[in-house]
Coordinates of C-alpha atoms in Angstrom, one line a residue:
M196 CA 0.0 0.0 0.0
F197 CA 1.2 3.4 -0.9
D198 CA 2.6 5.3 2.1
R199 CA 2.0 9.1 1.6
N200 CA 4.0 10.2 4.7
R201 CA 7.1 8.2 3.6
F202 CA 6.8 9.7 0.1
A203 CA 6.5 13.3 1.4
R204 CA 9.6 12.8 3.6
F205 CA 11.5 11.5 0.6
L206 CA 10.4 14.5 -1.6
L207 CA 11.5 17.0 1.0
A208 CA 14.9 15.3 1.5
A209 CA 15.4 15.5 -2.3
I210 CA 14.6 19.2 -2.4
F211 CA 16.9 20.1 0.4
A212 CA 19.7 18.0 -1.1
G213 CA 19.3 19.8 -4.5
A214 CA 19.4 23.2 -2.8
A215 CA 22.6 22.3 -1.0
Q216 CA 24.2 21.6 -4.5
L217 CA 23.3 25.0 -6.1
P218 CA 26.1 26.6 -8.0
A219 CA 28.3 29.0 -6.1
Q220 CA 27.4 31.9 -8.5
N221 CA 23.7 31.8 -7.2
R222 CA 24.9 32.2 -3.6
T223 CA 27.1 35.1 -4.8
A224 CA 24.1 36.7 -6.5
D225 CA 22.0 36.4 -3.3
S226 CA 24.8 38.1 -1.4
A227 CA 25.0 41.0 -4.0
L228 CA 21.2 41.4 -3.7
G229 CA 21.4 41.7 0.0
Q230 CA 24.1 44.3 -0.2
R231 CA 22.0 46.4 -2.6
W232 CA 19.1 46.0 -0.2
V233 CA 21.2 47.3 2.7
A234 CA 22.4 50.2 0.5
A235 CA 18.9 51.1 -0.4
E236 CA 17.8 51.1 3.2
L237 CA 20.7 53.4 4.2
R238 CA 19.9 55.8 1.4
L239 CA 16.2 55.9 2.5
A240 CA 17.3 56.6 6.0
R241 CA 19.6 59.4 4.8
L242 CA 16.7 61.0 2.8
K243 CA 14.4 60.8 5.8
A244 CA 17.0 62.5 7.9
E245 CA 17.4 65.3 5.3
A246 CA 13.6 65.7 5.2
A247 CA 13.4 65.9 8.9
H248 CA 16.2 68.5 8.9
R249 CA 14.3 70.6 6.3
D250 CA 11.1 70.3 8.3
S251 CA 12.8 71.4 11.4
I252 CA 13.9 74.5 9.5
V253 CA 10.4 75.1 8.3
N254 CA 9.0 75.0 11.9
S255 CA 11.8 77.1 13.3
N256 CA 11.0 80.7 14.1
A257 CA 14.4 82.0 13.1
P258 CA 16.2 80.2 10.2
P259 CA 19.7 81.5 9.7
Q260 CA 19.4 84.0 6.9
E261 CA 16.5 86.0 5.4
I262 CA 15.5 88.0 2.3
A263 CA 13.3 91.0 3.2
E264 CA 11.6 92.9 0.3
D265 CA 8.9 95.2 1.7
V266 CA 6.0 92.9 2.6
I267 CA 7.7 89.7 1.6
T268 CA 10.2 87.9 3.9
I269 CA 11.9 84.6 2.9
H270 CA 14.0 82.7 5.4
Y271 CA 16.7 80.3 4.1
D272 CA 19.8 78.4 5.1
S273 CA 22.9 79.5 3.1
T274 CA 24.3 76.0 3.5
L275 CA 21.4 74.7 1.5
I276 CA 20.5 77.5 -0.9
G277 CA 23.3 79.0 -3.1
R278 CA 23.9 82.6 -4.0
A279 CA 22.4 82.4 -7.5
T280 CA 19.2 81.0 -6.2
V281 CA 19.1 83.7 -3.4
A282 CA 19.4 86.3 -6.1
V283 CA 16.5 84.9 -8.1
L284 CA 14.3 84.7 -5.0
R285 CA 15.2 88.3 -4.0
S286 CA 14.4 89.6 -7.5
A287 CA 11.1 87.7 -7.5
A288 CA 10.1 89.0 -4.0
R289 CA 11.0 92.6 -4.9
S290 CA 9.0 92.5 -8.2
A291 CA 6.0 90.8 -6.5
A292 CA 6.0 93.2 -3.5
R293 CA 5.9 96.2 -5.8
E294 CA 3.0 94.7 -7.8
I295 CA 1.1 93.7 -4.6
R296 CA 1.5 97.2 -3.2
A297 CA 0.1 98.7 -6.4
V298 CA -3.1 96.7 -6.0
Q299 CA -3.6 96.4 -2.3
G300 CA -1.8 99.5 -1.0
D301 CA -1.4 99.5 2.8
G302 CA -3.6 96.4 2.9
A303 CA -0.7 94.3 1.7
T304 CA 0.7 94.5 5.2
R305 CA -2.3 92.6 6.5
T306 CA -2.3 90.0 3.8
I307 CA 1.0 88.8 2.5
G308 CA 2.9 90.9 5.0
S309 CA 1.6 88.7 7.7
I310 CA 3.3 85.6 6.3
Q311 CA 6.9 84.4 6.6
F312 CA 8.2 82.1 3.9
V313 CA 11.0 79.6 3.9
A314 CA 13.0 78.3 0.9
L315 CA 14.4 74.7 1.0
P316 CA 16.2 72.5 -1.5
T317 CA 14.3 69.5 -2.8
R318 CA 14.4 67.0 -5.7
H319 CA 12.0 65.3 -8.0
D320 CA 12.2 61.5 -8.5
G321 CA 14.3 60.7 -11.6
D322 CA 15.2 64.4 -12.2
P323 CA 18.9 65.2 -11.7
R324 CA 18.2 68.9 -11.3
R325 CA 17.9 70.6 -7.9
Y326 CA 14.7 72.4 -7.0
V327 CA 13.6 75.0 -4.5
R328 CA 10.5 74.4 -2.4
L329 CA 9.0 77.7 -1.2
R330 CA 6.3 77.5 1.5
P331 CA 4.8 79.4 4.4
I332 CA 6.2 78.9 7.9
G333 CA 3.8 77.5 10.4
S334 CA 0.2 76.4 9.8
T335 CA -1.2 79.2 7.7
V336 CA -4.5 77.8 6.6
G337 CA -5.2 77.4 2.9
L338 CA -1.7 78.2 1.7
S339 CA 0.3 75.7 -0.3
E340 CA 3.9 75.5 -1.5
T341 CA 5.5 76.0 -4.9
I342 CA 8.5 74.2 -6.4
A343 CA 10.7 75.5 -9.2
P344 CA 14.3 74.8 -10.4
M345 CA 17.2 76.3 -8.5
S346 CA 18.9 79.3 -10.2
G347 CA 16.1 79.4 -12.8
L348 CA 13.6 82.0 -13.7
E349 CA 11.9 84.2 -11.1
S350 CA 8.5 84.1 -12.7
P351 CA 7.2 81.0 -10.8
F352 CA 8.1 82.5 -7.5
R353 CA 6.7 85.9 -8.4
K354 CA 3.4 84.4 -9.5
Y355 CA 3.3 82.4 -6.2
F356 CA 3.7 85.6 -4.1
L357 CA 1.0 87.3 -6.1
D358 CA -1.4 84.4 -5.8
I359 CA -0.7 84.1 -2.0
A360 CA -1.4 87.8 -1.5
A361 CA -4.8 87.5 -3.3
A362 CA -5.6 84.3 -1.4
Q363 CA -4.9 86.0 1.9
A364 CA -7.1 89.0 1.0
T365 CA -9.9 86.6 0.1
G366 CA -9.4 84.9 3.5
V367 CA -10.0 88.1 5.5
A368 CA -12.9 89.2 3.3
D369 CA -16.6 88.8 4.0
P370 CA -17.9 85.5 2.6
S371 CA -20.5 87.4 0.5
L372 CA -17.6 89.1 -1.3
S373 CA -15.7 85.9 -2.0
S374 CA -18.9 84.2 -3.3
W375 CA -19.2 87.0 -5.8
V376 CA -15.6 86.7 -7.1
N377 CA -12.6 84.6 -6.0
P378 CA -10.0 85.9 -5.4
V379 CA -11.7 89.1 -4.2
L380 CA -8.7 91.3 -5.3
P381 CA -6.8 91.0 -8.6
P382 CA -3.4 89.3 -8.1
N383 CA -1.8 92.1 -10.1
K384 CA -2.7 95.3 -12.0
K385 CA -4.7 94.6 -15.1
S386 CA -2.5 94.9 -18.2
Q387 CA -3.7 95.9 -21.6
E388 CA -3.7 92.2 -22.6
D389 CA -6.0 91.4 -19.6
W390 CA -8.4 94.1 -20.7
T391 CA -8.3 92.9 -24.3
E392 CA -9.3 89.4 -23.0
V393 CA -12.2 90.9 -21.0
A394 CA -13.3 92.8 -24.1
G395 CA -13.2 89.6 -26.1
W396 CA -15.5 87.9 -23.6
V397 CA -18.0 90.8 -23.5
L398 CA -18.1 91.7 -27.2
G399 CA -18.3 88.0 -28.2
A400 CA -21.2 87.2 -25.8
Q401 CA -24.5 86.0 -27.2
S402 CA -26.8 87.9 -24.8
E403 CA -29.4 90.6 -25.2
T404 CA -28.4 92.0 -21.7
V405 CA -24.8 92.2 -22.7
K406 CA -25.7 94.1 -25.9
R407 CA -27.7 96.6 -23.8
C408 CA -24.7 97.0 -21.5
I409 CA -22.5 97.7 -24.6
N410 CA -25.1 100.3 -25.7
G411 CA -24.8 102.2 -22.4
S412 CA -27.1 100.6 -19.9
A413 CA -25.4 100.6 -16.5
L414 CA -28.2 98.4 -15.1
S415 CA -27.5 95.8 -17.7
C416 CA -23.7 96.0 -17.1
G417 CA -24.4 95.4 -13.4
A418 CA -26.5 92.4 -14.3
V419 CA -23.9 90.7 -16.4
L420 CA -21.2 91.3 -13.8
G421 CA -23.4 89.6 -11.2
L422 CA -24.0 92.5 -8.8
E423 CA -27.4 91.0 -8.1
A424 CA -28.3 87.4 -7.9
H425 CA -30.7 86.0 -10.5
D426 CA -32.8 82.9 -10.0
D427 CA -33.8 82.7 -13.6
K428 CA -30.6 83.3 -15.7
L429 CA -32.5 82.8 -19.0
A430 CA -34.8 85.7 -18.2
A431 CA -32.1 87.8 -16.8
F432 CA -29.5 87.5 -19.6
Y433 CA -31.1 86.2 -22.8
G434 CA -34.0 87.0 -25.1
P435 CA -35.7 85.1 -28.0
S436 CA -33.0 86.3 -30.5
D437 CA -30.4 84.5 -28.4
Y438 CA -32.2 81.1 -28.4
P439 CA -31.1 79.7 -31.8
P440 CA -27.4 80.2 -31.2
L441 CA -27.6 78.9 -27.6
V442 CA -29.5 75.8 -28.8
E443 CA -26.9 75.3 -31.6
A444 CA -24.0 75.7 -29.2
Y445 CA -25.5 73.0 -27.0
G446 CA -26.4 70.7 -29.9
V447 CA -28.1 67.4 -30.2
Q448 CA -27.0 65.0 -27.4
K449 CA -26.3 61.4 -27.9
N450 CA -29.4 60.0 -26.3
D451 CA -31.9 62.6 -27.5
P452 CA -34.9 61.1 -29.3
E453 CA -35.6 61.9 -32.9
N454 CA -38.3 64.4 -32.2
V455 CA -35.9 66.5 -30.0
A456 CA -33.3 66.6 -32.8
T457 CA -36.0 67.7 -35.3
A458 CA -37.2 70.5 -33.0
M459 CA -33.6 71.6 -32.4
N460 CA -33.0 71.8 -36.2
R461 CA -36.2 73.8 -36.7
C462 CA -35.0 76.3 -34.0
I463 CA -31.5 76.6 -35.4
R464 CA -32.3 76.8 -39.1
S465 CA -35.7 78.5 -39.1
A466 CA -35.7 80.3 -35.7
D467 CA -39.1 78.7 -35.1
D468 CA -40.5 80.3 -32.0
T469 CA -42.3 77.3 -30.7
A470 CA -39.3 74.9 -31.2
C471 CA -36.9 77.4 -29.7
E472 CA -39.1 77.9 -26.6
Q473 CA -39.2 74.1 -26.1
M474 CA -35.5 73.5 -26.8
I475 CA -34.1 76.4 -24.7
R476 CA -35.7 74.8 -21.6
R477 CA -33.7 71.6 -22.2
I478 CA -30.2 73.1 -22.1
P479 CA -28.2 74.4 -19.2
I480 CA -28.1 78.2 -18.9
G481 CA -25.1 80.0 -17.5
D482 CA -23.7 83.5 -17.2
P483 CA -23.0 85.2 -20.5
I484 CA -19.4 86.1 -19.6
P485 CA -16.9 84.4 -17.2
A486 CA -17.2 85.3 -13.5
Q487 CA -13.5 86.3 -13.5
S488 CA -14.4 89.3 -15.6
R489 CA -15.7 90.8 -12.3
L490 CA -12.1 91.3 -11.2
S491 CA -11.8 93.9 -14.0
L492 CA -14.6 95.9 -12.3
V493 CA -12.7 95.7 -9.0
A494 CA -9.6 96.8 -10.8
I495 CA -11.4 100.0 -12.0
A496 CA -12.7 100.6 -8.5
L497 CA -9.2 100.4 -7.0
E498 CA -7.7 102.5 -9.7
R499 CA -10.4 105.3 -9.2
G500 CA -10.4 105.0 -5.4
G501 CA -6.6 105.6 -5.0
L502 CA -5.0 105.4 -1.6
G503 CA -6.8 103.0 0.8
A504 CA -9.2 101.7 -1.9
A505 CA -8.5 98.1 -1.2
D506 CA -8.9 98.5 2.6
R507 CA -12.3 100.3 2.1
Y508 CA -13.4 97.6 -0.3
L509 CA -12.6 94.8 2.2
A510 CA -13.9 96.7 5.2
A511 CA -17.2 98.0 3.8
T512 CA -20.5 96.4 4.7
G513 CA -23.7 96.0 2.7
T514 CA -24.1 94.8 -0.9
I515 CA -21.4 94.4 -3.6
R516 CA -22.5 97.7 -5.0
D517 CA -21.9 99.3 -1.6
R518 CA -18.4 97.9 -1.4
L519 CA -17.5 99.0 -4.9
A520 CA -18.8 102.5 -4.2
A521 CA -16.8 102.6 -1.0
A522 CA -13.6 101.5 -2.8
S523 CA -14.0 103.8 -5.8
G524 CA -15.5 106.9 -4.1
M525 CA -18.2 107.2 -6.7
P526 CA -21.7 105.8 -7.5
T527 CA -21.6 102.2 -8.7
D528 CA -23.5 103.1 -11.9
T529 CA -20.9 105.6 -12.8
L530 CA -18.2 103.0 -12.1
L531 CA -20.0 100.5 -14.4
L532 CA -20.1 102.9 -17.3
L533 CA -16.4 103.6 -16.8
W534 CA -15.9 99.8 -17.0
R535 CA -17.9 99.7 -20.2
D536 CA -15.9 102.5 -21.7
R537 CA -12.6 100.6 -20.8
V538 CA -14.0 97.4 -22.4
L539 CA -14.9 99.2 -25.6
A540 CA -11.5 100.9 -25.8
S541 CA -9.8 97.5 -25.3
R542 CA -11.6 95.7 -28.1
P543 CA -9.3 93.3 -30.1
S544 CA -7.8 95.1 -33.1
H545 CA -7.2 93.3 -36.3
N546 CA -4.4 95.2 -37.9
I547 CA -4.8 94.6 -41.7
T548 CA -3.3 97.9 -42.8
G549 CA 0.0 96.5 -43.6
A550 CA -1.4 93.6 -45.5
A551 CA -3.8 95.8 -47.4
L552 CA -1.0 98.2 -48.4
A553 CA 1.2 95.4 -49.5
G554 CA -1.6 94.0 -51.6
L555 CA -2.3 97.4 -53.1
G556 CA 1.4 97.8 -53.9
W557 CA 1.5 94.5 -55.7
S558 CA -1.6 95.4 -57.7
L559 CA -0.1 98.7 -58.8
A560 CA 3.1 96.9 -59.8
L561 CA 1.3 94.3 -61.9
L562 CA -0.7 97.1 -63.5
L563 CA 2.4 99.0 -64.5
I564 CA 4.0 95.9 -65.9
A565 CA 0.8 95.2 -68.0
M566 CA 0.7 98.8 -69.2
R567 CA 4.4 98.6 -70.3
R568 CA 4.0 95.3 -72.1
P569 CA 4.5 95.7 -75.9
K570 CA 1.4 95.1 -78.0
C571 CA 1.4 92.4 -80.7
G572 CA 0.1 93.0 -84.3

């Protein structure tokens, strides 16, 4: 009779005997693998120690050196951050502080001026370059860090400071203000390119209310900039003439039945009132221009209000209109019409003069050649 236990003992003995006779190179490979494992553990321990050292600097109240540029202070350790990187950070801080002051005035002391930053070296996995990690000291709520290459461009750090200043202003603002626009203050002064972008949004909007604003209605401008809440955006911003392009922009959806597609086509191609009324109720209705365009109105208010405008804007109570009036020192309807004028003055220009003149020049040249061509016969 077959003895299973005896067979199992025989099989195990054979396996162990075979293992004892493995070639020497396999044992050497196992040894090399163990050495690499130990080296990896040592490297991991070293990286953890470096991270702990950096974290201790972050949580320290007085890192060894600092860069102080007006409302921006950066702490760093000169044994970790080189001179070239310090120069980049200093230039970025100086440029950003100047821009933040231009927008926030004395209010910048309460926003970004209340934060201390620390710069630390760091690396990305698989990237041989060294990076700088810039972050706030302590547990400042809602603020994150930024990482950029060492001794590189200052623009990532400059943008970081501008965004932090705007975020801090939003943090101290009344929630009703931040629900209207976020951030509540522009990160920097609006450039001509910024205004051209806003003008593109406004002049390209398919909305009867926007058209009335362009034609000089302050009330309509206030509506499209969200100064009052609207439960029915369709009624607030759009009219029957807007329905066909709105329906066309939404289009026929994948699971729409055939009768819906037919009605949509009637609305788009024939502006059929009944079809458009039916189809406009099926599509999501949003604001005619992006909410970020509201920052351009804030920019006008700060510009007109001058010294202390940002502080008055943040400290005022009441409606958004009241806050804008407090910041600008003028009635909100007047401010809205100034905004409208700035938008119209910033409309995108299509400079075709050069091309037109070049084409005219070529036409004249060809005409002269034709006139000078000898006649045959």
